[in-house]
């Protein structure tokens, strides 16, 4: 992609490098599909369905992401714009049963932001302790009748009771810096800007393996992917750390309900003609899921909600969106297809390992030979994109850029993503549940049963070939071994968290509890 209106000499060396690598990646992508085209010579309905799925996934998650990586070069600088004096601002912090310490951390930070604004605590838990806290800190306190539509309903009820021209939304685990409004409100000088989305960062990335992996799993999305989306004027709303023009929300009849209410609102705003801005700065750090139970809860809710939008809102708004927005939303809405993709590759691996038909094993090993160049190209392109466009996150390192921990975590979450896809296809509802903010270690063994079963089957399958190692290619040993390693490592983390007795409940939250206790003592 070349920015319009520039000469060849104005294209930077970084862009040339990106274009070259993506061109190599396209060749690898084509080589991978050579296997599919050869296989389709033997008619098979199931093989045809798998080919369609592979094509859809490859076009959105591989080619789509590469397009967004290149689009990062289209994005201009984000200068600080003077805040319009006439803007009135309401700050909403949504809560529903979270720890008072966590709420106070966010509420105090919001009240302390510089600039004229009114902070409101939107308490769906109707906790009298939080009402007293809000009054003490100088914030408003709002409740509503019932809990219909979860977060979206909470926000819409607050919108009906307030009047600020700009609405700023924070999830309860995100605490804004004092200059948050100064760095963001200036973009609303432009009347067509409907919302400004500020980068999400996580300050608990050192609180254990899961927290580190969960925080790193978002590096790609919140850095090159979101920056590239902004480069083609297609920033998507994430929810927390967001500023939205009230008139924009009113034009779409308020925040859209659902498990992925933020994404639903985003696509409605863009389809209504509103523009957006992405600001990649760490202005409101939050908490990543601290353990596997919290991670699975979050990912099931998100995947189920996003998949539903993929099948409903995306087709409905497709004609109203520009081509660039179609690409950006397709990339975001098909991300969780990674679960079914992993599941299908696991099935194929096990079938090849246990099959007595040498042709089956040979065919799958041939598939891996065509897949390997594409996998290598994907890793190299993502690594260089993170090195080039990683902004204001925790200290960059080779390990975090290679995404080893998050790859293992996401890989081991395939049953959750696959379940979410099946639930959408079967139209099975999922009750809204906030992501746990503290470590509990209490995950039902049933949630890890698929990983345990697959690990045992992979181990047995590999042991079948130990006596004759040459029966498997080097790629087959490596592919099956990597799958086994990823599953075992996640199982070990689950067991460690489940049986550890002396771990802190949540180090950062424990500190917040101390601050909360001191504040209460000082006010008495």
Short mmCIF file of C-alpha atoms in Angstrom, two decimals:
data_model
loop_
_atom_site.label_atom_id
_atom_site.label_comp_id
_atom_site.label_asym_id
_atom_site.label_seq_id
_atom_site.Cartn_x
_atom_site.Cartn_y
_atom_site.Cartn_z
CA UNK A 1 0.00 0.00 0.00
CA UNK A 2 1.35 3.42 -0.98
CA UNK A 3 -0.01 6.60 0.48
CA UNK A 4 -1.83 8.60 -2.16
CA UNK A 5 -0.20 11.72 -3.42
CA UNK A 6 3.40 10.73 -2.65
CA UNK A 7 6.30 10.14 -5.00
CA UNK A 8 8.34 6.95 -4.95
CA UNK A 9 11.16 8.81 -3.25
CA UNK A 10 8.93 9.68 -0.30
CA UNK A 11 8.34 6.04 0.63
CA UNK A 12 10.42 5.27 3.72
CA UNK A 13 12.83 2.36 4.02
CA UNK A 14 10.53 0.91 6.68
CA UNK A 15 7.66 0.87 4.19
CA UNK A 16 9.81 -0.74 1.51
CA UNK A 17 10.87 -3.40 4.00
CA UNK A 18 7.25 -4.02 4.96
CA UNK A 19 6.15 -4.25 1.33
CA UNK A 20 8.97 -6.68 0.56
CA UNK A 21 8.17 -8.94 3.50
CA UNK A 22 4.45 -8.95 2.74
CA UNK A 23 5.26 -9.82 -0.89
CA UNK A 24 7.31 -12.79 0.35
CA UNK A 25 4.45 -13.67 2.67
CA UNK A 26 2.02 -13.60 -0.25
CA UNK A 27 4.20 -16.10 -2.09
CA UNK A 28 4.16 -18.34 1.00
CA UNK A 29 0.38 -17.89 1.19
CA UNK A 30 0.06 -19.00 -2.42
CA UNK A 31 2.35 -21.98 -1.83
CA UNK A 32 0.15 -23.04 1.08
CA UNK A 33 -2.96 -22.97 -1.10
CA UNK A 34 -1.25 -25.08 -3.75
CA UNK A 35 -1.78 -28.01 -1.37
CA UNK A 36 -5.49 -27.25 -1.16
CA UNK A 37 -5.88 -26.95 -4.91
CA UNK A 38 -4.12 -30.27 -5.42
CA UNK A 39 -6.25 -31.94 -2.74
CA UNK A 40 -9.51 -30.66 -4.22
CA UNK A 41 -8.89 -32.71 -7.36
CA UNK A 42 -10.46 -35.55 -5.38
CA UNK A 43 -14.06 -34.38 -4.80
CA UNK A 44 -15.05 -34.26 -1.13
CA UNK A 45 -17.74 -32.15 0.52
CA UNK A 46 -15.84 -32.02 3.83
CA UNK A 47 -12.59 -31.04 2.13
CA UNK A 48 -14.42 -28.32 0.21
CA UNK A 49 -15.90 -26.93 3.45
CA UNK A 50 -12.45 -26.93 5.07
CA UNK A 51 -11.05 -25.14 2.02
CA UNK A 52 -13.72 -22.43 2.27
CA UNK A 53 -12.98 -21.97 5.98
CA UNK A 54 -9.22 -21.87 5.37
CA UNK A 55 -9.71 -19.28 2.64
CA UNK A 56 -11.93 -17.09 4.84
CA UNK A 57 -9.53 -17.29 7.78
CA UNK A 58 -6.48 -16.69 5.62
CA UNK A 59 -8.04 -13.70 3.84
CA UNK A 60 -9.11 -11.98 7.07
CA UNK A 61 -6.58 -12.92 9.74
CA UNK A 62 -3.45 -13.21 7.61
CA UNK A 63 -3.89 -10.93 4.59
CA UNK A 64 -6.14 -8.55 6.54
CA UNK A 65 -3.62 -8.12 9.34
CA UNK A 66 -0.80 -7.60 6.86
CA UNK A 67 -2.84 -4.89 5.16
CA UNK A 68 -3.31 -3.14 8.51
CA UNK A 69 0.40 -3.44 9.27
CA UNK A 70 1.15 -1.64 6.01
CA UNK A 71 -1.55 0.93 6.75
CA UNK A 72 0.36 2.04 9.85
CA UNK A 73 2.45 4.13 7.47
CA UNK A 74 -0.67 6.00 6.35
CA UNK A 75 -1.30 7.31 9.82
CA UNK A 76 -0.09 10.81 10.55
CA UNK A 77 1.19 12.08 13.88
CA UNK A 78 -1.20 12.65 16.80
CA UNK A 79 -0.45 16.19 17.95
CA UNK A 80 -1.83 17.59 21.18
CA UNK A 81 -4.80 19.76 20.24
CA UNK A 82 -6.09 22.53 22.45
CA UNK A 83 -9.15 21.44 24.39
CA UNK A 84 -12.28 23.37 23.34
CA UNK A 85 -13.44 25.47 26.27
CA UNK A 86 -17.10 24.96 25.48
CA UNK A 87 -17.14 21.17 25.92
CA UNK A 88 -18.93 19.68 28.91
CA UNK A 89 -17.69 16.26 30.00
CA UNK A 90 -19.26 13.38 31.93
CA UNK A 91 -16.95 10.59 33.08
CA UNK A 92 -18.61 7.19 33.59
CA UNK A 93 -17.05 4.38 35.64
CA UNK A 94 -19.10 1.20 35.46
CA UNK A 95 -19.13 -1.17 38.44
CA UNK A 96 -20.95 -4.39 39.27
CA UNK A 97 -19.81 -6.15 42.43
CA UNK A 98 -16.08 -5.43 42.18
CA UNK A 99 -13.81 -4.83 45.17
CA UNK A 100 -14.26 -1.39 46.81
CA UNK A 101 -10.49 -0.93 46.61
CA UNK A 102 -10.51 -1.44 42.86
CA UNK A 103 -13.41 0.97 42.46
CA UNK A 104 -11.72 3.60 44.60
CA UNK A 105 -8.52 3.37 42.56
CA UNK A 106 -10.41 4.16 39.35
CA UNK A 107 -12.77 6.70 40.91
CA UNK A 108 -10.03 8.69 42.62
CA UNK A 109 -7.96 8.78 39.44
CA UNK A 110 -10.95 9.96 37.39
CA UNK A 111 -11.81 12.73 39.85
CA UNK A 112 -8.17 13.86 39.81
CA UNK A 113 -8.04 14.33 36.03
CA UNK A 114 -7.26 17.91 35.07
CA UNK A 115 -9.95 19.86 33.24
CA UNK A 116 -13.60 20.56 33.89
CA UNK A 117 -15.59 17.33 34.17
CA UNK A 118 -18.10 15.49 36.33
CA UNK A 119 -17.24 11.94 37.39
CA UNK A 120 -20.04 9.43 37.92
CA UNK A 121 -19.96 5.95 39.44
CA UNK A 122 -22.49 3.73 37.67
CA UNK A 123 -23.10 1.00 40.24
CA UNK A 124 -25.10 -1.98 39.01
CA UNK A 125 -24.34 -3.71 42.31
CA UNK A 126 -26.09 -1.01 44.39
CA UNK A 127 -23.43 -1.26 47.10
CA UNK A 128 -24.00 1.34 49.88
CA UNK A 129 -20.25 1.36 50.56
CA UNK A 130 -19.62 2.57 47.04
CA UNK A 131 -22.23 5.30 47.37
CA UNK A 132 -20.46 6.65 50.47
CA UNK A 133 -17.12 6.38 48.69
CA UNK A 134 -18.39 8.34 45.68
CA UNK A 135 -19.71 11.14 47.90
CA UNK A 136 -16.44 11.25 49.83
CA UNK A 137 -14.37 11.54 46.65
CA UNK A 138 -16.61 14.16 45.07
CA UNK A 139 -18.15 11.93 42.41
CA UNK A 140 -21.79 11.39 41.52
CA UNK A 141 -23.47 8.05 42.16
CA UNK A 142 -26.04 6.52 39.80
CA UNK A 143 -28.08 3.33 39.99
CA UNK A 144 -30.95 2.04 37.86
CA UNK A 145 -33.90 -0.29 38.09
CA UNK A 146 -32.85 -3.80 37.10
CA UNK A 147 -29.81 -4.91 35.15
CA UNK A 148 -31.18 -5.24 31.64
CA UNK A 149 -28.54 -5.20 28.86
CA UNK A 150 -25.66 -5.32 31.40
CA UNK A 151 -22.99 -2.67 30.68
CA UNK A 152 -24.86 -1.14 27.74
CA UNK A 153 -28.00 -0.77 29.83
CA UNK A 154 -26.01 0.77 32.67
CA UNK A 155 -24.47 3.34 30.33
CA UNK A 156 -27.76 4.17 28.63
CA UNK A 157 -29.45 4.71 31.99
CA UNK A 158 -26.66 7.11 32.95
CA UNK A 159 -26.95 8.93 29.63
CA UNK A 160 -30.60 9.65 30.38
CA UNK A 161 -29.64 11.28 33.69
CA UNK A 162 -26.68 13.39 32.52
CA UNK A 163 -26.05 16.01 29.86
CA UNK A 164 -22.31 16.24 29.08
CA UNK A 165 -21.47 16.72 25.40
CA UNK A 166 -18.63 14.22 25.70
CA UNK A 167 -18.94 10.94 27.58
CA UNK A 168 -15.74 9.31 28.85
CA UNK A 169 -15.99 5.63 29.76
CA UNK A 170 -13.65 3.60 31.98
CA UNK A 171 -13.97 0.01 33.08
CA UNK A 172 -13.48 -0.20 36.82
CA UNK A 173 -9.98 -1.70 36.54
CA UNK A 174 -8.61 1.22 34.50
CA UNK A 175 -7.26 4.30 36.30
CA UNK A 176 -6.69 7.40 34.10
CA UNK A 177 -3.65 9.63 34.44
CA UNK A 178 -4.17 13.30 35.41
CA UNK A 179 -3.57 14.48 31.83
CA UNK A 180 -6.03 12.05 30.19
CA UNK A 181 -8.55 14.72 29.19
CA UNK A 182 -5.85 17.18 28.12
CA UNK A 183 -4.42 14.61 25.70
CA UNK A 184 -7.73 13.53 24.19
CA UNK A 185 -10.50 16.14 24.19
CA UNK A 186 -8.82 18.29 21.55
CA UNK A 187 -9.84 15.88 18.80
CA UNK A 188 -13.47 16.85 19.33
CA UNK A 189 -12.71 20.23 17.78
CA UNK A 190 -13.59 18.39 14.58
CA UNK A 191 -17.39 17.98 14.50
CA UNK A 192 -17.39 14.65 12.63
CA UNK A 193 -15.25 12.89 15.24
CA UNK A 194 -17.65 10.53 16.98
CA UNK A 195 -15.24 8.83 19.34
CA UNK A 196 -11.63 8.73 20.46
CA UNK A 197 -10.22 5.42 21.62
CA UNK A 198 -7.15 5.47 23.87
CA UNK A 199 -4.78 2.51 23.96
CA UNK A 200 -5.29 -0.11 26.66
CA UNK A 201 -2.26 -1.12 28.71
CA UNK A 202 -1.93 -3.39 31.73
CA UNK A 203 0.14 -2.71 34.81
CA UNK A 204 -0.14 -6.17 36.38
CA UNK A 205 1.95 -7.84 33.67
CA UNK A 206 4.45 -9.03 36.28
CA UNK A 207 1.87 -10.78 38.50
CA UNK A 208 2.44 -14.28 37.24
CA UNK A 209 2.65 -16.26 34.03
CA UNK A 210 -1.01 -15.86 33.05
CA UNK A 211 -1.08 -12.10 33.65
CA UNK A 212 2.09 -11.69 31.58
CA UNK A 213 0.76 -13.84 28.75
CA UNK A 214 -2.66 -12.16 28.82
CA UNK A 215 -1.12 -8.68 28.71
CA UNK A 216 1.24 -9.65 25.89
CA UNK A 217 -1.60 -11.24 23.92
CA UNK A 218 -2.96 -7.74 23.28
CA UNK A 219 0.32 -6.19 22.09
CA UNK A 220 -0.37 -6.87 18.43
CA UNK A 221 -3.94 -5.55 18.50
CA UNK A 222 -3.31 -2.40 20.55
CA UNK A 223 -0.15 -1.52 18.63
CA UNK A 224 0.29 -2.20 14.87
CA UNK A 225 -3.24 -3.49 14.23
CA UNK A 226 -5.04 -0.56 15.87
CA UNK A 227 -2.53 1.99 14.57
CA UNK A 228 -3.04 0.59 11.07
CA UNK A 229 -6.82 0.72 11.49
CA UNK A 230 -6.47 4.38 12.42
CA UNK A 231 -4.34 4.88 9.32
CA UNK A 232 -7.35 3.94 7.18
CA UNK A 233 -9.80 5.83 9.44
CA UNK A 234 -11.24 2.60 10.86
CA UNK A 235 -10.40 2.66 14.56
CA UNK A 236 -12.78 0.38 16.45
CA UNK A 237 -14.26 1.16 19.85
CA UNK A 238 -12.83 -0.99 22.63
CA UNK A 239 -14.98 0.34 25.46
CA UNK A 240 -12.78 1.38 28.32
CA UNK A 241 -10.53 4.42 27.85
CA UNK A 242 -13.02 5.73 25.31
CA UNK A 243 -14.46 9.19 24.72
CA UNK A 244 -17.71 9.40 22.74
CA UNK A 245 -19.67 12.39 21.53
CA UNK A 246 -23.16 12.30 23.07
CA UNK A 247 -24.71 13.39 19.76
CA UNK A 248 -23.09 10.38 18.10
CA UNK A 249 -24.58 8.01 20.64
CA UNK A 250 -27.98 9.64 20.31
CA UNK A 251 -27.81 9.20 16.53
CA UNK A 252 -27.68 5.41 16.98
CA UNK A 253 -30.15 5.36 19.90
CA UNK A 254 -27.55 4.80 22.59
CA UNK A 255 -24.98 2.18 23.47
CA UNK A 256 -25.74 -1.09 21.68
CA UNK A 257 -26.51 -4.10 23.93
CA UNK A 258 -24.82 -7.49 23.77
CA UNK A 259 -21.82 -9.42 25.06
CA UNK A 260 -19.61 -7.34 22.73
CA UNK A 261 -21.49 -4.09 23.32
CA UNK A 262 -18.46 -1.91 22.57
CA UNK A 263 -17.85 -3.44 19.15
CA UNK A 264 -21.58 -3.31 18.36
CA UNK A 265 -21.62 0.39 19.22
CA UNK A 266 -18.48 0.96 17.17
CA UNK A 267 -19.83 -0.52 13.96
CA UNK A 268 -23.12 1.36 14.40
CA UNK A 269 -21.29 4.68 14.86
CA UNK A 270 -19.11 4.14 11.80
CA UNK A 271 -22.09 3.07 9.70
CA UNK A 272 -23.87 6.27 10.75
CA UNK A 273 -21.00 8.30 9.26
CA UNK A 274 -19.06 9.22 12.40
CA UNK A 275 -15.27 9.22 12.32
CA UNK A 276 -12.85 7.96 14.95
CA UNK A 277 -9.33 8.50 16.28
CA UNK A 278 -6.91 6.11 17.99
CA UNK A 279 -4.41 7.47 20.50
CA UNK A 280 -1.63 4.94 21.27
CA UNK A 281 -0.60 6.31 24.65
CA UNK A 282 -0.75 4.65 28.11
CA UNK A 283 -3.19 7.10 29.68
CA UNK A 284 -5.32 4.68 31.73
CA UNK A 285 -3.55 1.43 32.70
CA UNK A 286 -5.69 -1.48 33.81
CA UNK A 287 -5.49 -5.12 34.88
CA UNK A 288 -5.13 -8.14 32.60
CA UNK A 289 -6.82 -11.40 33.70
CA UNK A 290 -4.67 -12.68 36.60
CA UNK A 291 -5.41 -16.41 36.27
CA UNK A 292 -6.83 -18.98 33.89
CA UNK A 293 -10.33 -18.81 35.38
CA UNK A 294 -10.51 -15.06 34.75
CA UNK A 295 -8.95 -15.47 31.29
CA UNK A 296 -11.44 -18.15 30.21
CA UNK A 297 -14.37 -16.10 31.55
CA UNK A 298 -13.26 -13.04 29.59
CA UNK A 299 -12.45 -14.89 26.38
CA UNK A 300 -15.70 -16.88 26.29
CA UNK A 301 -17.74 -13.71 26.76
CA UNK A 302 -15.79 -11.77 24.16
CA UNK A 303 -15.67 -14.58 21.60
CA UNK A 304 -19.37 -15.35 21.95
CA UNK A 305 -20.27 -11.68 21.55
CA UNK A 306 -17.92 -10.99 18.64
CA UNK A 307 -19.03 -14.10 16.75
CA UNK A 308 -22.65 -13.02 17.10
CA UNK A 309 -21.83 -9.64 15.57
CA UNK A 310 -19.94 -11.38 12.75
CA UNK A 311 -23.13 -13.18 11.78
CA UNK A 312 -25.58 -10.33 12.43
CA UNK A 313 -24.26 -6.76 12.58
CA UNK A 314 -21.43 -7.18 10.05
CA UNK A 315 -23.70 -8.32 7.19
CA UNK A 316 -26.34 -5.74 8.17
CA UNK A 317 -23.94 -2.79 8.05
CA UNK A 318 -21.69 -4.13 5.28
CA UNK A 319 -23.03 -1.89 2.50
CA UNK A 320 -22.86 1.21 4.71
CA UNK A 321 -19.15 0.79 5.47
CA UNK A 322 -16.18 1.80 3.37
CA UNK A 323 -13.85 -0.90 2.09
CA UNK A 324 -11.23 -0.04 4.69
CA UNK A 325 -13.74 -0.40 7.52
CA UNK A 326 -14.91 -3.73 6.13
CA UNK A 327 -11.31 -4.96 6.36
CA UNK A 328 -10.75 -3.60 9.88
CA UNK A 329 -13.96 -5.10 11.26
CA UNK A 330 -13.39 -8.41 9.48
CA UNK A 331 -9.97 -8.67 11.12
CA UNK A 332 -11.39 -8.00 14.56
CA UNK A 333 -14.50 -10.18 14.22
CA UNK A 334 -12.72 -13.29 12.92
CA UNK A 335 -9.86 -13.26 15.42
CA UNK A 336 -11.45 -15.94 17.61
CA UNK A 337 -11.69 -18.32 14.67
CA UNK A 338 -8.21 -19.27 15.86
CA UNK A 339 -9.99 -21.73 18.19
CA UNK A 340 -11.71 -23.81 15.50
CA UNK A 341 -8.54 -23.58 13.38
CA UNK A 342 -6.44 -25.06 16.18
CA UNK A 343 -9.10 -27.69 16.88
CA UNK A 344 -9.10 -28.84 13.25
CA UNK A 345 -5.30 -29.02 13.15
CA UNK A 346 -5.29 -31.05 16.37
CA UNK A 347 -7.79 -33.49 14.89
CA UNK A 348 -5.72 -33.81 11.73
CA UNK A 349 -2.53 -34.35 13.75
CA UNK A 350 -4.09 -37.10 15.87
CA UNK A 351 -5.61 -38.75 12.82
CA UNK A 352 -2.21 -38.82 11.12
CA UNK A 353 -0.42 -40.13 14.23
CA UNK A 354 -2.86 -42.97 14.85
CA UNK A 355 -3.72 -43.89 11.27
CA UNK A 356 -2.47 -47.21 9.95
CA UNK A 357 -2.82 -45.83 6.43
CA UNK A 358 0.57 -44.48 5.37
CA UNK A 359 -1.08 -42.31 2.72
CA UNK A 360 -2.95 -40.35 5.41
CA UNK A 361 0.27 -39.61 7.29
CA UNK A 362 2.15 -38.75 4.10
CA UNK A 363 -0.61 -36.39 2.97
CA UNK A 364 -0.64 -34.53 6.29
CA UNK A 365 3.13 -34.23 6.32
CA UNK A 366 2.92 -32.79 2.82
CA UNK A 367 0.36 -30.30 4.19
CA UNK A 368 2.82 -29.25 6.92
CA UNK A 369 5.53 -28.68 4.31
CA UNK A 370 3.22 -26.21 2.57
CA UNK A 371 2.14 -24.63 5.85
CA UNK A 372 5.63 -24.10 7.31
CA UNK A 373 6.76 -21.22 5.01
CA UNK A 374 3.53 -19.35 5.72
CA UNK A 375 3.94 -19.83 9.47
CA UNK A 376 7.51 -18.54 9.34
CA UNK A 377 6.47 -15.53 7.23
CA UNK A 378 3.69 -14.70 9.69
CA UNK A 379 6.08 -14.77 12.66
CA UNK A 380 8.70 -12.61 10.95
CA UNK A 381 6.20 -10.01 9.73
CA UNK A 382 4.51 -9.78 13.14
CA UNK A 383 7.87 -9.56 14.93
CA UNK A 384 9.01 -6.67 12.74
CA UNK A 385 5.62 -4.93 12.98
CA UNK A 386 5.82 -5.03 16.78
CA UNK A 387 9.40 -3.76 16.76
CA UNK A 388 8.46 -0.89 14.48
CA UNK A 389 5.07 0.11 15.90
CA UNK A 390 5.12 -0.91 19.53
CA UNK A 391 4.14 2.21 21.46
CA UNK A 392 4.34 2.98 25.16
CA UNK A 393 3.89 -0.61 26.34
CA UNK A 394 6.02 -2.31 28.93
CA UNK A 395 9.68 -2.74 28.08
CA UNK A 396 10.01 -4.37 24.70
CA UNK A 397 12.01 -7.58 24.55
CA UNK A 398 12.67 -10.28 22.00
CA UNK A 399 10.61 -12.76 24.02
CA UNK A 400 7.57 -10.50 24.27
CA UNK A 401 7.80 -9.51 20.60
CA UNK A 402 7.99 -13.17 19.60
CA UNK A 403 4.73 -13.63 21.53
CA UNK A 404 5.73 -17.04 22.92
CA UNK A 405 3.74 -16.86 26.16
CA UNK A 406 0.57 -15.40 24.62
CA UNK A 407 0.74 -17.88 21.74
CA UNK A 408 0.77 -20.73 24.27
CA UNK A 409 -2.07 -19.17 26.27
CA UNK A 410 -4.23 -18.52 23.21
CA UNK A 411 -3.39 -21.93 21.74
CA UNK A 412 -4.52 -23.63 24.95
CA UNK A 413 -7.76 -21.64 24.91
CA UNK A 414 -9.00 -23.31 21.72
CA UNK A 415 -11.85 -25.17 23.51
CA UNK A 416 -13.27 -21.85 24.75
CA UNK A 417 -13.16 -20.22 21.32
CA UNK A 418 -14.58 -23.32 19.63
CA UNK A 419 -17.38 -23.51 22.19
CA UNK A 420 -18.21 -19.84 21.57
CA UNK A 421 -18.46 -20.46 17.81
CA UNK A 422 -20.69 -23.49 18.31
CA UNK A 423 -22.90 -21.54 20.74
CA UNK A 424 -23.44 -18.84 18.14
CA UNK A 425 -24.22 -21.34 15.40
CA UNK A 426 -26.69 -23.10 17.71
CA UNK A 427 -28.02 -19.75 18.99
CA UNK A 428 -27.31 -20.68 22.60
CA UNK A 429 -27.29 -17.65 24.93
CA UNK A 430 -24.52 -16.82 27.39
CA UNK A 431 -25.22 -14.92 30.58
CA UNK A 432 -23.17 -11.76 31.02
CA UNK A 433 -20.51 -12.04 33.71
CA UNK A 434 -17.85 -9.40 34.49
CA UNK A 435 -14.25 -10.56 34.12
CA UNK A 436 -12.86 -11.46 37.59
CA UNK A 437 -10.20 -8.97 38.67
CA UNK A 438 -8.61 -11.15 41.38
CA UNK A 439 -6.88 -14.51 41.36
CA UNK A 440 -9.14 -17.29 42.55
CA UNK A 441 -7.54 -20.39 41.08
CA UNK A 442 -11.02 -21.91 41.13
CA UNK A 443 -11.51 -23.27 37.63
CA UNK A 444 -13.73 -26.29 37.18
CA UNK A 445 -11.65 -29.26 35.96
CA UNK A 446 -14.17 -29.68 33.16
CA UNK A 447 -12.80 -26.55 31.48
CA UNK A 448 -9.35 -28.15 31.27
CA UNK A 449 -10.56 -31.64 30.31
CA UNK A 450 -10.15 -31.09 26.53
CA UNK A 451 -6.54 -29.96 27.02
CA UNK A 452 -5.77 -32.94 29.27
CA UNK A 453 -7.34 -35.45 26.87
CA UNK A 454 -5.57 -33.97 23.84
CA UNK A 455 -2.24 -33.96 25.69
CA UNK A 456 -2.57 -37.65 26.51
CA UNK A 457 -3.57 -38.50 22.95
CA UNK A 458 -0.67 -36.52 21.48
CA UNK A 459 1.75 -38.22 23.85
CA UNK A 460 0.44 -41.68 22.98
CA UNK A 461 0.47 -40.83 19.29
CA UNK A 462 4.11 -39.75 19.41
CA UNK A 463 5.09 -42.80 21.47
CA UNK A 464 3.70 -45.02 18.70
CA UNK A 465 6.47 -43.74 16.45
CA UNK A 466 9.38 -43.72 18.92
CA UNK A 467 10.52 -47.16 17.80
CA UNK A 468 10.70 -45.91 14.20
CA UNK A 469 11.49 -42.15 14.34
CA UNK A 470 11.97 -42.01 10.58
CA UNK A 471 8.28 -42.77 10.10
CA UNK A 472 7.60 -39.14 10.96
CA UNK A 473 9.17 -36.17 9.23
CA UNK A 474 11.08 -33.55 11.20
CA UNK A 475 8.18 -31.15 10.69
CA UNK A 476 5.70 -33.71 12.02
CA UNK A 477 7.75 -34.33 15.17
CA UNK A 478 8.10 -30.60 15.72
CA UNK A 479 4.46 -29.76 15.00
CA UNK A 480 3.00 -32.46 17.25
CA UNK A 481 5.63 -31.82 19.92
CA UNK A 482 4.87 -28.09 19.97
CA UNK A 483 1.16 -28.83 20.35
CA UNK A 484 1.89 -31.16 23.27
CA UNK A 485 4.24 -28.66 24.93
CA UNK A 486 1.70 -25.82 24.73
CA UNK A 487 -1.04 -27.94 26.28
CA UNK A 488 1.18 -29.30 29.06
CA UNK A 489 2.49 -25.85 29.98
CA UNK A 490 -1.04 -24.47 30.32
CA UNK A 491 -2.09 -27.48 32.40
CA UNK A 492 0.91 -26.95 34.68
CA UNK A 493 -0.05 -23.30 35.18
CA UNK A 494 -3.62 -24.33 36.02
CA UNK A 495 -2.45 -26.92 38.56
CA UNK A 496 0.02 -24.50 40.11
CA UNK A 497 -2.64 -21.84 40.62
CA UNK A 498 -5.20 -24.39 41.81
CA UNK A 499 -3.05 -25.89 44.55
CA UNK A 500 -0.86 -22.98 45.60
CA UNK A 501 -1.71 -21.95 49.16
CA UNK A 502 0.57 -19.01 49.84
CA UNK A 503 0.23 -16.89 46.70
CA UNK A 504 -1.14 -13.35 47.12
CA UNK A 505 -4.74 -12.89 46.03
CA UNK A 506 -3.61 -10.20 43.60
CA UNK A 507 -0.47 -8.16 44.36
CA UNK A 508 -1.61 -4.88 42.82
CA UNK A 509 -5.08 -5.19 44.26
CA UNK A 510 -3.61 -5.96 47.67
CA UNK A 511 -1.80 -2.62 47.47
CA UNK A 512 -5.05 -0.94 46.47
CA UNK A 513 -6.77 -2.49 49.48
CA UNK A 514 -4.12 -0.93 51.71
CA UNK A 515 -4.71 2.48 50.17
CA UNK A 516 -8.48 2.01 50.52
CA UNK A 517 -8.13 1.11 54.21
CA UNK A 518 -5.86 4.08 54.88
CA UNK A 519 -8.29 6.43 53.12
CA UNK A 520 -11.19 5.16 55.19
CA UNK A 521 -9.19 5.53 58.40
CA UNK A 522 -8.21 9.07 57.50
CA UNK A 523 -11.81 10.07 56.84
CA UNK A 524 -13.07 8.81 60.19
#
